[in-house]
Short mmCIF file of C-alpha atoms in Angstrom, two decimals:
data_model
loop_
_atom_site.label_atom_id
_atom_site.label_comp_id
_atom_site.label_asym_id
_atom_site.label_seq_id
_atom_site.Cartn_x
_atom_site.Cartn_y
_atom_site.Cartn_z
CA MET A 278 -13.62 -9.01 16.17
CA GLU A 279 -16.78 -8.58 14.53
CA PRO A 280 -18.69 -5.52 13.82
CA GLY A 281 -20.93 -5.54 17.17
CA THR A 282 -19.40 -8.31 19.32
CA GLU A 283 -18.00 -8.24 22.31
CA PRO A 284 -14.26 -11.22 22.58
CA ALA A 285 -14.83 -13.41 25.18
CA PRO A 286 -14.69 -13.07 28.52
CA GLY A 287 -10.59 -13.09 29.57
CA ARG A 288 -9.14 -12.55 25.02
CA TRP A 289 -9.18 -8.63 26.36
CA HIS A 290 -5.04 -8.84 25.24
CA GLU A 291 -5.45 -10.53 22.35
CA TYR A 292 -7.33 -7.02 21.19
CA GLN A 293 -5.52 -4.52 22.23
CA ALA A 294 -2.32 -7.35 21.38
CA VAL A 295 -3.80 -6.75 17.34
CA ALA A 296 -3.65 -2.70 17.98
CA ASP A 297 -0.77 -2.60 19.13
CA PHE A 298 0.56 -4.07 16.45
CA VAL A 299 -1.33 -2.07 14.35
CA GLU A 300 0.66 1.07 15.95
CA ARG A 301 3.38 -0.38 15.82
CA PHE A 302 3.51 -1.11 11.96
CA ALA A 303 1.93 2.35 11.85
CA ALA A 304 4.96 3.77 12.95
CA GLU A 305 7.16 2.00 11.22
CA LEU A 306 5.03 3.26 7.69
CA VAL A 307 5.49 7.04 9.18
CA VAL A 308 9.54 6.44 9.06
CA ALA A 309 9.71 4.95 6.05
CA GLY A 310 7.56 8.22 4.37
CA MET A 311 4.58 7.43 4.57
CA GLY A 312 1.98 9.93 6.18
CA ARG A 313 0.60 8.96 10.20
CA MET A 314 -3.02 8.48 9.39
CA PRO A 315 -2.74 6.10 5.90
CA ALA A 316 -0.29 4.32 7.95
CA ARG A 317 -2.72 3.31 10.35
CA ILE A 318 -5.21 2.86 7.96
CA PHE A 319 -3.34 0.88 5.90
CA SER A 320 -2.09 -1.33 9.35
CA CYS A 321 -5.45 -1.93 10.11
CA LEU A 322 -6.79 -3.28 7.71
CA MET A 323 -3.75 -5.18 6.56
CA ALA A 324 -4.30 -7.19 10.13
CA GLU A 325 -8.50 -7.82 9.54
CA GLU A 326 -8.84 -11.14 9.05
CA SER A 327 -11.00 -10.35 6.06
CA GLY A 328 -9.00 -7.65 4.91
CA VAL A 329 -12.52 -5.80 4.05
CA LEU A 330 -13.68 -2.50 6.36
CA THR A 331 -15.77 0.28 6.06
CA SER A 332 -15.09 3.75 6.87
CA ALA A 333 -17.61 3.54 9.82
CA GLU A 334 -15.03 0.41 11.07
CA LEU A 335 -12.10 1.92 10.63
CA SER A 336 -12.99 5.35 12.46
CA GLU A 337 -14.17 2.82 15.59
CA ARG A 338 -11.04 1.05 15.17
CA LEU A 339 -9.04 3.88 15.27
CA GLN A 340 -10.38 5.87 16.96
CA ILE A 341 -10.12 8.27 14.53
CA SER A 342 -12.66 10.47 11.89
CA PRO A 343 -14.69 10.10 9.19
CA ALA A 344 -12.33 13.13 7.27
CA ALA A 345 -9.93 11.31 8.86
CA VAL A 346 -10.55 8.00 7.43
CA SER A 347 -11.06 9.53 3.91
CA GLY A 348 -8.17 12.41 3.68
CA GLY A 349 -6.19 8.48 5.12
CA MET A 350 -7.83 6.70 2.39
CA ARG A 351 -7.00 8.96 -0.90
CA TYR A 352 -3.29 8.51 -0.61
CA LEU A 353 -3.95 4.90 -0.51
CA ILE A 354 -6.23 4.65 -2.85
CA GLN A 355 -3.95 6.89 -4.98
CA VAL A 356 -0.65 4.59 -4.43
CA GLY A 357 -2.63 1.47 -4.93
CA LEU A 358 -2.49 -0.16 -1.23
CA VAL A 359 -6.75 -0.01 -1.00
CA ALA A 360 -9.18 -0.54 -3.23
CA LYS A 361 -12.86 0.28 -2.63
CA GLU A 362 -15.70 -1.04 -3.72
CA ARG A 363 -19.43 -0.89 -2.78
CA GLU A 364 -20.71 -3.09 -0.38
CA PRO A 365 -23.51 -5.96 -1.58
CA GLY A 366 -26.81 -4.63 -1.62
CA SER A 367 -25.95 -0.80 -0.20
CA ARG A 368 -24.90 1.87 -1.15
CA ARG A 369 -21.47 2.01 1.75
CA ASP A 370 -18.44 1.89 0.18
CA ARG A 371 -15.85 -0.43 2.16
CA TYR A 372 -12.03 -0.83 2.19
CA ARG A 373 -10.00 -3.67 1.12
CA VAL A 374 -6.27 -4.06 0.59
CA LEU A 375 -5.52 -7.14 -1.38
CA ASN A 376 -4.02 -9.97 -0.18
CA ASP A 377 -0.84 -9.53 -2.97
CA VAL A 378 -0.61 -5.45 -1.78
CA TRP A 379 3.46 -6.24 -2.62
CA PHE A 380 3.25 -7.40 -5.47
CA GLU A 381 0.90 -5.11 -7.22
CA SER A 382 2.28 -1.84 -5.76
CA LEU A 383 5.13 -2.95 -7.38
CA THR A 384 4.23 -3.48 -10.69
CA ARG A 385 2.18 -0.59 -10.99
CA ARG A 386 4.99 1.21 -10.23
CA ASP A 387 5.87 0.86 -14.53
CA GLU A 388 4.01 3.29 -15.18
CA ILE A 389 4.74 6.38 -12.65
CA LEU A 390 9.03 5.30 -13.37
CA LEU A 391 8.28 5.57 -17.37
CA ARG A 392 6.78 8.35 -16.85
CA TRP A 393 9.76 9.85 -14.80
CA ILE A 394 12.23 8.47 -17.41
CA ARG A 395 10.17 10.16 -20.27
CA VAL A 396 10.25 13.81 -18.02
CA MET A 397 13.69 13.23 -17.83
CA LYS A 398 14.99 12.69 -20.77
CA GLU A 399 13.17 15.10 -22.20
CA GLY A 400 14.70 17.47 -19.20
CA GLU A 401 17.83 16.51 -20.46
CA LEU A 402 17.39 18.06 -24.01
CA THR A 403 16.05 21.00 -22.36
CA VAL A 404 18.90 21.81 -20.15
CA GLY A 405 21.00 20.33 -22.82
CA ARG A 406 23.51 16.55 -23.03
CA GLY A 407 26.72 17.15 -21.88
CA THR A 408 25.65 19.49 -18.90
CA VAL A 409 26.46 18.97 -15.61
CA ALA A 410 22.03 18.61 -15.07
CA GLY A 411 21.59 17.26 -18.22
CA GLU A 412 23.99 14.40 -16.74
CA ARG A 413 21.93 13.60 -13.69
CA LEU A 414 18.98 14.09 -15.53
CA ALA A 415 20.37 10.90 -18.20
CA GLU A 416 21.81 9.07 -15.50
CA SER A 417 18.61 9.35 -13.51
CA ALA A 418 16.61 7.89 -16.61
CA ALA A 419 19.14 5.30 -16.80
CA PHE A 420 18.67 4.46 -13.19
CA PHE A 421 15.10 3.88 -14.03
CA GLU A 422 15.20 2.02 -16.87
CA PHE A 423 17.25 -0.41 -15.03
CA MET A 424 15.31 -0.83 -12.03
CA ILE A 425 12.31 -1.44 -14.45
CA ASP A 426 14.23 -4.50 -15.81
CA GLU A 427 15.28 -5.45 -12.30
CA LEU A 428 11.73 -5.27 -10.73
CA HIS A 429 10.70 -7.34 -13.62
CA GLY A 430 13.12 -10.15 -12.88
CA MET A 431 12.49 -10.17 -9.25
CA LEU A 432 8.44 -9.88 -9.65
CA GLY A 433 8.70 -12.71 -11.65
CA ARG A 434 11.18 -15.08 -9.20
CA TRP A 435 8.89 -14.13 -6.39
CA ARG A 436 6.25 -15.97 -7.85
CA GLU A 437 8.58 -18.83 -8.36
CA HIS A 438 9.27 -18.44 -5.09
CA ARG A 439 5.61 -17.82 -3.75
CA ALA A 440 4.32 -20.97 -5.83
CA ALA A 441 7.62 -22.68 -4.16
CA ARG A 442 6.72 -22.07 -1.32
CA GLY A 443 2.74 -22.55 -1.46
CA LEU A 444 2.14 -19.00 -0.77
CA GLY A 445 -0.54 -16.58 -2.28
CA MET A 446 -3.77 -16.81 -1.01
#
């Protein structure tokens, strides 16, 4: 629904259905480990046709404080699920969920995984190669190296699959 507009008579159920979906999807994200407020904000952006809302719009739709929006946004921006941008001709910020948010989120995991690998390999040397702790760290590093290789292959296959199905925006 556009800000400041009312739904047509008899169509309130459609907006309630969207609100219900937002809460159901948010609940699933919470079960997966995301905080409740970031999950609600992200779900709301995903369900928004434009994928873009201001803090005030999110606050109104979710019936939460501007401070709650701000805190949730910090997390979502940090993990790469939402981008902050300036509203043209205004000082207001707006928040955008990328159309290919899952793809982008996974491609950014390389940086994190590479840092974890480096630290685990340093940890292996610190605690001692051949020790139980050293082996645990070495196996963890090897697992993440494997994950990076598999992730690259999977993302390449996704691009092909998306193109073949005519998906993408």
